[in-house]
Coordinates of C-alpha atoms in Angstrom, one line a residue:
M1482 CA -34.2 -15.1 -19.6
I1483 CA -35.3 -18.2 -17.6
R1484 CA -36.8 -21.0 -19.8
N1485 CA -39.4 -22.9 -18.0
D1486 CA -41.6 -24.1 -20.7
R1487 CA -41.2 -27.1 -23.0
D1488 CA -40.9 -25.1 -26.3
T1489 CA -38.2 -22.8 -25.2
I1490 CA -36.2 -25.6 -23.5
V1491 CA -36.5 -27.7 -26.7
A1492 CA -35.3 -24.7 -28.7
G1493 CA -32.3 -24.3 -26.4
I1494 CA -31.3 -27.9 -26.8
E1495 CA -31.8 -27.7 -30.6
H1496 CA -29.5 -24.7 -30.6
L1497 CA -26.8 -26.9 -29.2
C1498 CA -27.4 -29.4 -32.0
D1499 CA -27.6 -26.8 -34.8
G1500 CA -25.6 -27.3 -37.9
I1501 CA -23.7 -30.4 -39.0
G1502 CA -22.3 -30.5 -35.5
P1503 CA -21.8 -28.2 -32.6
F1504 CA -18.0 -28.2 -32.9
Q1505 CA -18.1 -26.7 -36.4
K1506 CA -18.9 -23.3 -35.0
M1507 CA -16.5 -23.4 -32.1
D1508 CA -12.9 -22.5 -32.0
S1509 CA -12.2 -24.9 -29.1
L1510 CA -13.9 -27.5 -27.0
E1511 CA -13.8 -25.0 -24.1
D1512 CA -15.9 -22.6 -26.3
Y1513 CA -18.5 -25.4 -26.8
F1514 CA -18.7 -26.2 -23.1
K1515 CA -19.2 -22.5 -22.4
M1516 CA -22.0 -22.4 -24.9
Q1517 CA -23.6 -25.5 -23.3
T1518 CA -23.3 -23.9 -19.8
D1519 CA -24.7 -20.6 -21.1
V1520 CA -27.8 -22.4 -22.5
Y1521 CA -28.3 -24.5 -19.4
D1522 CA -28.1 -21.4 -17.2
T1523 CA -31.2 -20.1 -19.0
F1524 CA -33.1 -23.2 -17.7
G1525 CA -34.8 -22.5 -14.4
D1526 CA -34.3 -24.7 -11.4
D1527 CA -37.8 -26.1 -11.8
S1528 CA -37.1 -27.1 -15.4
F1529 CA -36.0 -30.6 -14.4
D1530 CA -39.5 -32.0 -14.8
I1531 CA -39.8 -30.5 -18.2
L1532 CA -36.5 -32.0 -19.3
I1533 CA -37.6 -35.4 -18.1
D1534 CA -40.9 -35.0 -20.0
I1535 CA -38.9 -34.2 -23.1
L1536 CA -36.8 -37.4 -22.5
L1537 CA -40.0 -39.4 -22.1
H1538 CA -41.8 -37.7 -25.1
P1539 CA -39.2 -36.4 -27.5
P1540 CA -40.3 -33.8 -30.0
E1541 CA -40.3 -34.1 -33.7
L1542 CA -36.7 -33.3 -34.6
G1543 CA -36.8 -32.5 -38.3
R1544 CA -33.3 -31.9 -39.4
F1545 CA -31.7 -32.6 -36.0
D1546 CA -29.9 -35.9 -35.4
P1547 CA -31.8 -37.8 -32.7
N1548 CA -28.5 -39.0 -31.2
D1549 CA -27.2 -35.4 -30.9
F1550 CA -30.4 -34.3 -29.4
E1551 CA -30.4 -37.1 -26.9
Y1552 CA -26.8 -36.3 -25.9
E1553 CA -27.6 -32.6 -25.4
L1554 CA -30.8 -33.5 -23.5
Q1555 CA -28.8 -35.8 -21.2
E1556 CA -26.3 -33.1 -20.6
A1557 CA -29.0 -30.6 -19.8
I1558 CA -30.8 -32.9 -17.4
T1559 CA -27.5 -33.6 -15.7
A1560 CA -26.6 -29.9 -15.4
V1561 CA -30.0 -28.9 -14.0
G1562 CA -30.1 -32.0 -11.8
R1563 CA -26.9 -31.0 -10.1
R1564 CA -28.8 -28.0 -8.7
K1565 CA -31.1 -30.3 -6.7
P1566 CA -29.5 -33.7 -6.8
R1567 CA -31.7 -35.3 -4.2
Y1568 CA -34.8 -34.3 -6.2
A1569 CA -33.2 -35.4 -9.5
L1570 CA -32.3 -38.8 -8.1
D1571 CA -35.8 -39.4 -6.7
K1572 CA -37.3 -38.6 -10.1
I1573 CA -34.8 -40.8 -11.8
N1574 CA -35.5 -43.7 -9.4
D1575 CA -39.2 -43.6 -10.4
L1576 CA -38.1 -44.0 -14.1
L1577 CA -35.4 -46.7 -14.0
G1578 CA -37.8 -49.4 -15.0
I1579 CA -38.4 -47.8 -18.4
K1580 CA -36.0 -49.8 -20.6
S1581 CA -36.0 -47.3 -23.5
I1582 CA -34.4 -44.5 -21.4
R1583 CA -32.5 -46.6 -18.8
L1584 CA -29.0 -46.0 -20.4
V1585 CA -29.6 -42.2 -20.5
L1586 CA -30.7 -42.3 -16.8
I1587 CA -27.6 -44.3 -15.8
N1588 CA -25.4 -41.7 -17.6
I1589 CA -27.2 -38.9 -15.8
I1590 CA -26.8 -40.6 -12.4
G1591 CA -23.0 -40.8 -13.1
G1592 CA -22.9 -37.2 -14.3
L1593 CA -24.5 -36.0 -11.1
E1594 CA -21.5 -37.3 -9.3
N1595 CA -23.5 -37.7 -6.1
E1596 CA -22.9 -40.6 -3.8
D1597 CA -26.6 -41.0 -3.2
G1598 CA -26.8 -42.2 -6.8
L1599 CA -24.8 -45.3 -5.9
F1600 CA -27.9 -46.8 -4.3
L1601 CA -29.8 -46.5 -7.5
L1602 CA -27.0 -48.1 -9.5
E1603 CA -26.7 -50.8 -6.9
S1604 CA -30.5 -51.6 -7.3
L1605 CA -29.8 -52.3 -11.0
L1606 CA -27.2 -54.9 -10.0
Q1607 CA -29.5 -56.8 -7.6
P1608 CA -30.2 -60.3 -8.7
S1609 CA -33.6 -60.3 -10.4
V1610 CA -35.0 -61.2 -13.7
E1611 CA -34.9 -57.5 -14.8
S1612 CA -31.3 -56.8 -13.8
D1613 CA -30.2 -59.9 -15.7
L1614 CA -31.6 -58.3 -18.8
L1615 CA -29.4 -55.2 -18.6
S1616 CA -27.8 -54.6 -22.0
E1617 CA -24.1 -54.6 -22.6
D1618 CA -24.3 -50.8 -23.1
E1619 CA -26.2 -50.4 -19.9
L1620 CA -23.6 -52.4 -18.0
I1621 CA -20.8 -50.3 -19.6
G1622 CA -22.8 -47.2 -18.6
L1623 CA -23.1 -48.5 -15.1
A1624 CA -19.3 -49.1 -14.8
C1625 CA -18.7 -45.6 -16.1
A1626 CA -21.2 -44.0 -13.8
L1627 CA -19.7 -45.8 -10.8
R1628 CA -16.3 -44.4 -11.8
E1629 CA -17.7 -40.9 -12.0
I1630 CA -19.3 -41.0 -8.6
R1631 CA -16.3 -42.5 -6.9
G1632 CA -16.1 -43.7 -3.3
E1633 CA -15.7 -47.0 -1.4
K1634 CA -19.1 -48.1 -2.4
A1635 CA -18.4 -47.5 -6.1
V1636 CA -15.2 -49.7 -5.8
E1637 CA -17.3 -52.4 -4.0
L1638 CA -19.9 -52.4 -6.8
L1639 CA -17.3 -52.5 -9.5
S1640 CA -15.7 -55.4 -7.8
K1641 CA -19.0 -57.2 -7.7
M1642 CA -19.5 -56.5 -11.4
K1643 CA -16.1 -57.9 -12.2
V1644 CA -17.1 -61.2 -10.6
R1645 CA -20.7 -61.3 -11.8
Y1646 CA -19.9 -60.4 -15.4
Y1647 CA -16.6 -62.2 -15.9
N1648 CA -17.9 -64.0 -18.9
H1649 CA -19.2 -60.9 -20.7
S1650 CA -17.5 -58.9 -23.4
S1651 CA -13.9 -57.8 -23.1
A1652 CA -15.1 -54.2 -23.6
L1653 CA -17.3 -54.4 -20.5
L1654 CA -14.5 -56.0 -18.5
Q1655 CA -12.1 -53.3 -19.6
Y1656 CA -14.4 -50.6 -18.4
I1657 CA -14.8 -52.3 -15.1
E1658 CA -11.0 -52.7 -14.8
D1659 CA -10.4 -49.1 -15.8
G1660 CA -12.8 -48.0 -13.1
L1661 CA -11.2 -50.1 -10.5
K1662 CA -7.7 -48.8 -11.4
I1663 CA -8.9 -45.1 -11.3
L1664 CA -10.7 -45.5 -8.0
Q1665 CA -8.1 -47.6 -6.1

């Protein structure tokens, strides 16, 4: 069954959040990833816009942990976005100015593992009032996303981050260093 309406997509994501935790009903991490993939495969190719709408306007979650739901939603957006990465990146580009979802979008860009995403991440690093307001978590997410995407441009951007944010937390600097080690 292809799920292309909001209610059935929300139900699929909630299924992944069901119980105290999704790992409780799994024998292994591989079983959980297979269950994730099976659910995402039921989402039609044109469900990306619905998933983004769910991100922008989350449902009432009742008994579900909002963090678990956001994680599963992020994973679903990434999985569906990989089917049409150019379309996904164009949509994400239009939303990067929304501070409340920026970290999730950064994580999705990294998860797409598409070099075209580097330009979106680079735009967040351009000197401007808004980019100077990136949170520590967003900067760490950026470093991780660059590491996931890889390539010479990712190394260049991590190197720029290392210089620009040298006086930030040791955690951020460690993520930057780890990314540079992996990519070089």
